[in-house]
Coordinates of C-alpha atoms in Angstrom, one line a residue:
M218 CA -3.5 -15.9 -34.4
T219 CA -0.2 -17.3 -32.4
E220 CA -1.0 -18.8 -29.1
Q221 CA 1.0 -17.4 -26.2
P222 CA 3.3 -19.9 -24.5
D223 CA 1.8 -21.4 -21.3
P224 CA 3.3 -20.4 -17.9
T225 CA 5.9 -22.7 -16.5
T226 CA 5.7 -24.9 -13.4
A227 CA 8.1 -24.4 -10.4
E228 CA 10.1 -27.2 -12.1
G229 CA 10.5 -25.3 -15.1
Q230 CA 8.3 -27.3 -17.3
P231 CA 5.4 -25.9 -19.4
R232 CA 2.1 -26.0 -17.7
D233 CA -0.5 -27.1 -20.4
R234 CA -3.9 -25.6 -20.6
L235 CA -5.7 -28.7 -19.3
T236 CA -3.6 -28.8 -16.3
R237 CA -4.4 -25.2 -15.6
W238 CA -8.1 -25.9 -16.0
R239 CA -7.8 -29.0 -14.0
L240 CA -6.4 -26.9 -11.0
V241 CA -9.3 -24.4 -11.6
L242 CA -12.2 -26.9 -11.7
G243 CA -10.8 -29.2 -9.0
G244 CA -10.7 -32.7 -10.7
G245 CA -14.3 -33.8 -9.9
E246 CA -16.2 -36.4 -12.0
A247 CA -18.1 -33.5 -13.7
D248 CA -15.2 -31.2 -14.7
G249 CA -15.0 -32.9 -18.2
L250 CA -11.3 -32.8 -18.4
T251 CA -9.4 -35.6 -20.2
G252 CA -5.9 -35.8 -21.8
A253 CA -5.4 -36.8 -25.4
D254 CA -5.1 -40.6 -24.4
G255 CA -8.5 -40.3 -22.8
A256 CA -7.0 -40.4 -19.3
G257 CA -7.6 -37.8 -16.5
V258 CA -5.2 -34.8 -16.3
G259 CA -2.0 -35.7 -14.2
L260 CA -0.4 -33.5 -12.0
T261 CA 3.3 -33.0 -10.9
A262 CA 4.1 -33.1 -7.3
D263 CA 4.0 -29.3 -6.7
D264 CA 0.8 -28.9 -8.8
Q265 CA -0.7 -31.6 -6.4
R266 CA 0.1 -29.4 -3.4
R267 CA -1.4 -26.6 -5.1
D268 CA -4.6 -28.6 -5.7
E269 CA -4.7 -29.7 -2.2
A270 CA -4.5 -26.0 -0.9
L271 CA -7.1 -24.9 -3.2
E272 CA -9.4 -27.9 -2.3
A273 CA -9.0 -27.3 1.3
L274 CA -10.2 -23.7 0.7
Y275 CA -12.7 -23.8 -1.9
D276 CA -14.0 -27.4 -1.6
G277 CA -14.0 -27.4 2.3
E278 CA -17.6 -28.2 2.9
R279 CA -17.6 -31.1 0.4
R280 CA -14.3 -32.7 1.4
G281 CA -13.7 -31.6 5.0
G282 CA -11.6 -28.6 4.4
L283 CA -9.2 -27.4 7.2
G284 CA -11.6 -28.0 9.9
G285 CA -11.0 -26.4 13.3
S286 CA -7.3 -27.4 13.6
A287 CA -4.8 -24.5 14.1
P288 CA -1.8 -26.5 13.1
R289 CA -3.3 -27.6 9.9
V290 CA -4.3 -24.1 9.0
S291 CA -0.8 -23.0 9.7
R292 CA 0.5 -25.5 7.3
W293 CA -2.0 -24.5 4.6
L294 CA -0.9 -20.9 5.1
G295 CA 2.8 -22.0 4.6
D296 CA 1.7 -24.0 1.5
I297 CA 0.1 -21.2 -0.3
R298 CA 3.0 -19.0 0.4
T299 CA 5.2 -21.7 -1.2
Y300 CA 3.2 -22.5 -4.2
F301 CA 1.4 -19.3 -5.4
P302 CA 2.6 -15.7 -6.0
S303 CA 2.0 -13.0 -3.6
S304 CA -1.1 -11.4 -5.2
V305 CA -2.7 -14.7 -5.2
V306 CA -1.9 -15.5 -1.5
Q307 CA -3.5 -12.3 -0.5
V308 CA -6.8 -13.1 -2.3
M309 CA -6.8 -16.7 -0.8
Q310 CA -6.1 -15.3 2.8
G311 CA -9.2 -12.9 2.3
D312 CA -11.3 -15.7 1.2
A313 CA -10.1 -17.9 4.3
M314 CA -11.1 -15.3 6.8
Q315 CA -14.8 -15.8 5.5
R316 CA -14.8 -19.4 4.5
L317 CA -12.8 -21.2 7.2
G318 CA -13.1 -19.0 10.3
L319 CA -9.5 -17.9 10.1
R320 CA -10.5 -14.7 11.8
Q321 CA -10.7 -16.7 15.0
M322 CA -7.6 -18.7 14.4
L323 CA -5.6 -15.6 13.9
L324 CA -5.9 -15.1 17.8
E325 CA -3.2 -17.6 18.3
P326 CA 0.5 -16.2 17.8
E327 CA 1.7 -19.2 15.8
M328 CA -1.1 -18.6 13.2
M329 CA -0.3 -14.9 12.9
R330 CA 3.4 -15.7 12.3
A331 CA 2.3 -18.0 9.3
V332 CA 0.2 -15.4 7.6
Q333 CA 1.7 -13.1 4.8
P334 CA 1.1 -9.6 6.3
D335 CA -0.7 -7.1 4.1
V336 CA -3.2 -4.3 4.6
G337 CA -6.1 -6.7 4.7
L338 CA -4.6 -8.7 7.5
V339 CA -3.8 -5.5 9.4
S340 CA -7.6 -4.5 8.9
T341 CA -8.7 -7.9 10.5
L342 CA -6.1 -7.5 13.4
I343 CA -7.5 -4.1 14.3
G344 CA -11.0 -5.3 13.8
L345 CA -10.3 -8.1 16.5
G346 CA -8.6 -5.5 18.6
R347 CA -9.2 -5.9 22.3
V348 CA -10.3 -9.4 22.1
I349 CA -6.8 -10.7 21.0
P350 CA -5.4 -12.6 23.9
E351 CA -2.6 -11.1 26.0
H352 CA -0.1 -13.6 24.9
S353 CA -0.9 -12.9 21.2
R354 CA -0.7 -9.1 21.3
E355 CA 3.1 -8.7 20.7
T356 CA 2.9 -11.0 17.7
A357 CA -0.1 -9.0 16.4
R358 CA 1.9 -5.8 16.9
A359 CA 4.8 -7.2 15.1
V360 CA 2.6 -8.1 12.0
V361 CA 1.0 -4.6 12.1
R362 CA 4.4 -2.9 12.3
Q363 CA 5.9 -4.8 9.4
V364 CA 2.8 -3.6 7.2
T365 CA 3.1 -0.1 8.4
D366 CA 6.8 0.2 8.0
E367 CA 6.5 -1.0 4.4
L368 CA 3.7 1.4 3.7
E369 CA 5.6 4.3 5.2
E370 CA 8.8 3.4 3.2
R371 CA 6.6 3.4 0.0
L372 CA 4.7 6.6 0.9
R373 CA 7.1 8.9 2.9
Q374 CA 9.2 10.4 0.2
R375 CA 6.4 11.4 -2.2
T376 CA 4.4 12.7 0.6
V377 CA 7.1 14.8 2.1
Q378 CA 8.1 16.2 -1.4
A379 CA 4.7 17.1 -2.4
V380 CA 3.7 18.7 0.8
S381 CA 7.0 20.4 1.5
G382 CA 6.9 21.7 -2.2
A383 CA 3.5 23.0 -1.6
L384 CA 4.3 25.0 1.6
D385 CA 7.4 26.5 -0.3
R386 CA 5.2 27.6 -3.1
S387 CA 2.6 29.0 -0.9
A388 CA 5.2 31.0 0.9
R389 CA 6.3 33.0 -2.2
T390 CA 7.4 36.6 -1.7
R391 CA 8.1 39.7 -4.1
R392 CA 11.0 40.6 -2.1
P393 CA 13.1 37.4 -2.0
R394 CA 16.9 37.1 -1.2
M395 CA 18.9 36.6 -4.5
R396 CA 19.3 32.7 -3.7
D397 CA 15.7 32.3 -3.1
V398 CA 14.5 33.8 -6.4
D399 CA 12.4 31.7 -8.6
W400 CA 13.9 32.7 -11.9
R401 CA 11.4 30.8 -14.1
R402 CA 8.4 32.6 -12.6
T403 CA 10.2 35.8 -12.5
V404 CA 11.0 35.7 -16.3
A405 CA 7.5 34.8 -16.9
A406 CA 6.1 37.6 -14.9
N407 CA 8.3 40.3 -16.6
L408 CA 8.2 39.3 -20.2
K409 CA 6.4 42.5 -21.0
H410 CA 9.6 44.2 -20.1
Y411 CA 11.6 42.4 -22.6
L412 CA 14.3 44.8 -24.3
P413 CA 14.8 43.3 -28.0
E414 CA 17.9 45.7 -28.6
H415 CA 19.6 44.0 -25.4
R416 CA 17.9 40.7 -25.7
T417 CA 17.2 40.6 -22.2
V418 CA 14.4 40.8 -19.7
V419 CA 14.4 43.8 -17.1
P420 CA 12.7 42.5 -14.1
E421 CA 10.6 45.0 -12.4
R422 CA 9.7 42.7 -9.7
L423 CA 11.3 39.4 -8.4
V424 CA 9.3 36.4 -7.6
G425 CA 10.6 33.8 -5.0
Y426 CA 10.3 31.9 -1.8
A427 CA 10.4 33.4 1.6
R428 CA 13.0 31.8 3.8
R429 CA 11.7 28.7 5.2
S430 CA 10.3 29.2 8.7
T431 CA 10.6 26.8 11.6
Q432 CA 7.1 27.9 12.7
V433 CA 3.8 26.1 12.0
E434 CA 2.5 27.2 8.6
R435 CA -0.4 24.9 8.0
Q436 CA -2.6 22.8 10.5
V437 CA -4.0 19.3 9.2
I438 CA -6.7 17.6 10.7
L439 CA -7.3 13.8 9.8
C440 CA -10.9 13.1 11.1
I441 CA -11.4 9.3 10.7
D442 CA -14.5 7.2 10.9
Q443 CA -14.2 4.0 13.0
S444 CA -17.0 2.0 11.3
G445 CA -15.9 -1.5 10.2
S446 CA -16.1 -0.7 6.5
M447 CA -13.4 2.1 7.0
A448 CA -10.9 -0.3 8.3
E449 CA -8.5 -0.2 5.3
S450 CA -8.7 3.6 5.1
I451 CA -7.7 3.9 8.9
V452 CA -4.6 1.8 8.1
Y453 CA -3.4 4.2 5.4
S454 CA -4.6 7.3 7.5
S455 CA -2.4 6.3 10.4
V456 CA 0.7 6.0 8.1
F457 CA 0.0 9.4 6.5
G458 CA -0.5 10.9 9.8
A459 CA 2.9 9.7 11.0
V460 CA 4.5 11.1 7.9
L461 CA 2.6 14.4 8.1
A462 CA 3.6 14.9 11.7
S463 CA 7.3 14.6 10.8
I464 CA 7.0 17.7 8.7
R465 CA 8.0 20.6 11.1
S466 CA 6.0 23.3 9.5
L467 CA 2.8 21.3 9.8
E468 CA 0.7 20.8 12.9
T469 CA -1.1 17.5 12.4
R470 CA -3.9 16.1 14.5
L471 CA -5.4 12.7 14.2
V472 CA -9.0 12.1 15.5
V473 CA -11.1 9.0 15.3
F474 CA -14.8 8.7 16.1
D475 CA -17.8 6.4 16.3
T476 CA -20.5 7.9 18.7
E477 CA -17.7 9.1 20.7
V478 CA -14.5 11.0 19.7
V479 CA -11.0 9.9 20.6
D480 CA -7.9 12.3 19.8
L481 CA -4.8 10.0 19.0
T482 CA -2.7 13.0 18.3
D483 CA -0.3 12.1 21.1
E484 CA 0.1 8.4 19.4
I485 CA 0.5 9.9 15.8
D486 CA 4.2 9.3 15.5
D487 CA 3.7 5.5 15.8
P488 CA 0.8 4.0 13.4
V489 CA 1.0 1.0 15.4
D490 CA 0.0 2.7 18.6
V491 CA -2.7 4.5 16.5
L492 CA -4.1 1.4 15.0
F493 CA -4.2 -0.4 18.4
G494 CA -6.0 2.7 19.8
V495 CA -8.8 2.2 17.3
Q496 CA -11.9 0.3 18.1
L497 CA -13.7 -0.6 14.9
G498 CA -17.6 -0.9 14.8
G499 CA -20.4 0.9 16.7
G500 CA -22.5 3.8 15.8
T501 CA -21.4 6.8 13.8
D502 CA -21.8 10.6 14.9
I503 CA -20.0 12.7 12.2
N504 CA -21.5 16.0 13.6
R505 CA -20.0 15.4 16.9
A506 CA -16.7 14.6 15.5
L507 CA -16.8 17.7 13.4
A508 CA -17.8 19.8 16.4
Y509 CA -14.6 18.6 18.1
C510 CA -12.5 19.2 15.1
Q511 CA -13.8 22.7 14.7
G512 CA -13.0 23.5 18.3
A513 CA -9.5 22.5 17.5
I514 CA -9.0 25.0 14.5
T515 CA -7.0 28.2 15.5
Q516 CA -6.1 29.6 12.2
P517 CA -9.1 28.8 9.7
A518 CA -7.4 30.1 6.6
D519 CA -4.3 27.9 7.2
T520 CA -6.2 24.7 8.1
V521 CA -7.0 21.7 6.2
L522 CA -9.8 19.4 7.5
V523 CA -9.9 15.9 6.0
L524 CA -13.0 13.9 7.0
I525 CA -12.4 10.3 6.2
S526 CA -16.0 8.5 6.3
D527 CA -18.5 6.6 4.2
L528 CA -21.0 9.4 5.6
Y529 CA -23.6 7.0 7.0
E530 CA -24.5 9.4 9.7
G531 CA -26.0 8.0 12.8
G532 CA -26.8 11.4 14.4
I533 CA -28.6 14.2 12.9
A534 CA -27.6 14.8 9.3
E535 CA -28.9 18.5 9.0
E536 CA -26.5 19.3 11.9
M537 CA -23.7 17.5 10.2
V538 CA -24.0 19.4 7.1
G539 CA -24.5 22.7 9.0
R540 CA -21.4 22.1 10.9
A541 CA -19.4 21.6 7.5
R542 CA -20.9 24.7 6.2
S543 CA -19.6 26.6 9.3
V544 CA -16.2 25.0 8.9
V545 CA -16.0 26.2 5.2
A546 CA -17.5 29.6 6.0
S547 CA -14.6 30.1 8.6
G548 CA -12.1 30.1 5.8
A549 CA -10.9 26.4 6.4
T550 CA -10.6 23.8 3.6
M551 CA -12.5 20.8 4.1
I552 CA -12.6 17.5 2.2
A553 CA -14.7 14.4 2.6
L554 CA -12.7 11.3 1.6
L555 CA -15.2 8.5 1.2
A556 CA -12.3 6.1 1.2
L557 CA -8.6 6.2 1.2
S558 CA -7.7 2.7 -0.1
D559 CA -7.0 0.7 -3.2
S560 CA -10.0 -1.4 -2.6
G561 CA -12.1 0.1 -5.5
Q562 CA -15.5 1.8 -5.3
P563 CA -16.7 2.4 -1.9
S564 CA -20.1 2.2 -0.4
F565 CA -21.3 5.6 0.9
D566 CA -24.4 7.7 1.5
A567 CA -24.8 9.7 -1.8
D568 CA -27.4 12.1 -0.3
H569 CA -25.1 13.3 2.4
A570 CA -22.1 13.4 -0.2
A571 CA -24.2 15.7 -2.3
A572 CA -25.4 17.7 0.7
L573 CA -21.9 18.4 1.7
A574 CA -20.8 19.3 -1.9
E575 CA -23.5 21.9 -1.9
V576 CA -21.7 23.7 1.1
G577 CA -18.4 23.6 -0.5
V578 CA -17.0 20.2 0.7
P579 CA -16.1 17.9 -2.2
S580 CA -16.5 14.2 -1.6
F581 CA -14.6 11.5 -3.2
A582 CA -12.4 8.5 -2.8
C583 CA -8.8 8.6 -3.2
T584 CA -6.1 6.1 -3.6
P585 CA -3.0 6.3 -1.3
D586 CA -0.8 7.1 -4.2
L587 CA -2.8 10.2 -4.9
F588 CA -3.3 11.4 -1.3
P589 CA 0.1 13.5 -1.3
E590 CA -0.9 15.4 -4.5
L591 CA -4.4 16.0 -2.8
M592 CA -2.7 17.4 0.4
A593 CA -0.5 19.5 -1.7
A594 CA -3.3 21.1 -3.6
A595 CA -5.2 21.8 -0.3
I596 CA -2.2 23.4 1.3
E597 CA -1.8 25.7 -1.9
R598 CA -5.5 26.5 -1.5
R599 CA -6.3 25.3 -5.1
D600 CA -9.8 24.2 -6.3
I601 CA -10.0 20.8 -5.0
G602 CA -12.8 20.0 -7.6
E603 CA -10.6 21.0 -10.2
W604 CA -7.6 19.0 -8.8
A605 CA -9.9 15.9 -8.6
A606 CA -11.1 16.3 -12.4
S607 CA -7.6 16.6 -13.6
N608 CA -6.9 13.2 -12.0
D609 CA -10.2 11.7 -13.3
I610 CA -11.7 11.4 -9.9
V611 CA -15.6 11.9 -10.0
T612 CA -16.7 14.3 -7.3
T613 CA -20.5 14.5 -8.1
H614 CA -22.8 11.6 -8.3
E615 CA -26.1 11.2 -10.1
T616 CA -27.4 8.6 -7.8
T617 CA -29.3 9.1 -4.8
G618 CA -29.5 7.2 -1.6
S619 CA -26.8 4.7 -0.6
G620 CA -24.6 3.0 -3.2
P621 CA -21.3 2.6 -4.7
A622 CA -19.4 5.4 -5.9

C-alpha cells in the first residue's frame, strides 16, 4: 500500500509521523518517541508554539497551564487561531471552557474579542446572560451578532425558497390566469385526453397557482425550551425565526419557556435581541407553554406549531400530552424537535416522545440544513413522518426512559 504524504508545516516542510505523534503525546519521558538517531523528536519554531498551546490546555494540572491570568489566556486564544485550523480551534475552545474556567474569563471584553466566534461560544454567552458585566455587554452582543449574521446568510436563501415555494404550491387553483398555469402538472392531469391524431393533449382543466396574496396564509409558532441543554437549538431557532418573520405571507411567533412563558415575538426581527432575552436553566413546564401557544392559534388548519424541547417535563406529563392531543385535534400541525442543531444525538425523554407520537406529534432531531425542507413539508400539510423517513430521520424509538436518540 502506498503511504499518503504527510501534511506540511506552516513553513511548507513535510511534517513526519514522529513529529505528529510528538505533538499528540506531549513529549513526556514515557511517550516512547525517538528519532532515527536515537534522539528525541525535534520541533520547528511553529510546532513548538503548537506544542505549548496544547500543553497549556491538556497538561495544565501537571505543568501549571494558563492559571487565572486573563492576559495569558488571551495570548493563548490568539496562538491557537494562528497555529491551528478553524475546526480544531473550535474543539480547543470548547475544552477550555471546562478545563480552564474560560467561561468566567469571557466576562471580560478583551477576552471575548480574542475568541473565534461560533455557535458554541454564543451558547456560552447566552448562558452567562445577565451575569455579564455592563462594560462587557456591547462586546458580547458584537460577538453574538457576528455569528447570527453568518448563520442567517447561510440559511436565509434556502429557507425563503423552500417556504415560499411551499406556500405557492399550497395555493394551487383550477382556474388560474394563463401566466399562472403550472403546465407540467396540467399536462400530467390531462393525459387521458391525449389525441393521437393531433399529437396533442386537450386540457379539460388547468392546474396553476393562485395569485400571490399579501395576506397571511400560514401561522408558524416556534415554542422553545430554555433549559441549558437546548442552548444551541435556541441560537438556530432565533435565526430561523427572523428569516421566517421576513416572509410576508407568514405570521411567525417566537415563544420561550421554562416554568414561565415569555413571548419574544416583538424582538423576532433581531436574533441578538432574542438571544439576550433568553435565560437558560431553571425548571421546565411544557404544558404551560403549549397552553399559551394554543391560545395564540386563530386558524388551526393553517398553523404549524414547532415545539423545540428535550421533553424533560417538570410539570404534569399527562396534561402536556393531553394538550398536544388537543392541538392536533383542532387541525393544527404540531412537531416536536428534540434538537435543532448539528451537535449529534440529543438526550431526551423517550417515554414522552413516544406518548406524543401516539397523539399525532412526531418527535425527532433536525439539523439546521434540513429545517427549511421540514417547514415546507409542514406548510404543504404533508405527512411529517414520511418526510422524516425520506430523509433518514428516525421518529420512533425502541428505548424507554431517558437516553440518546
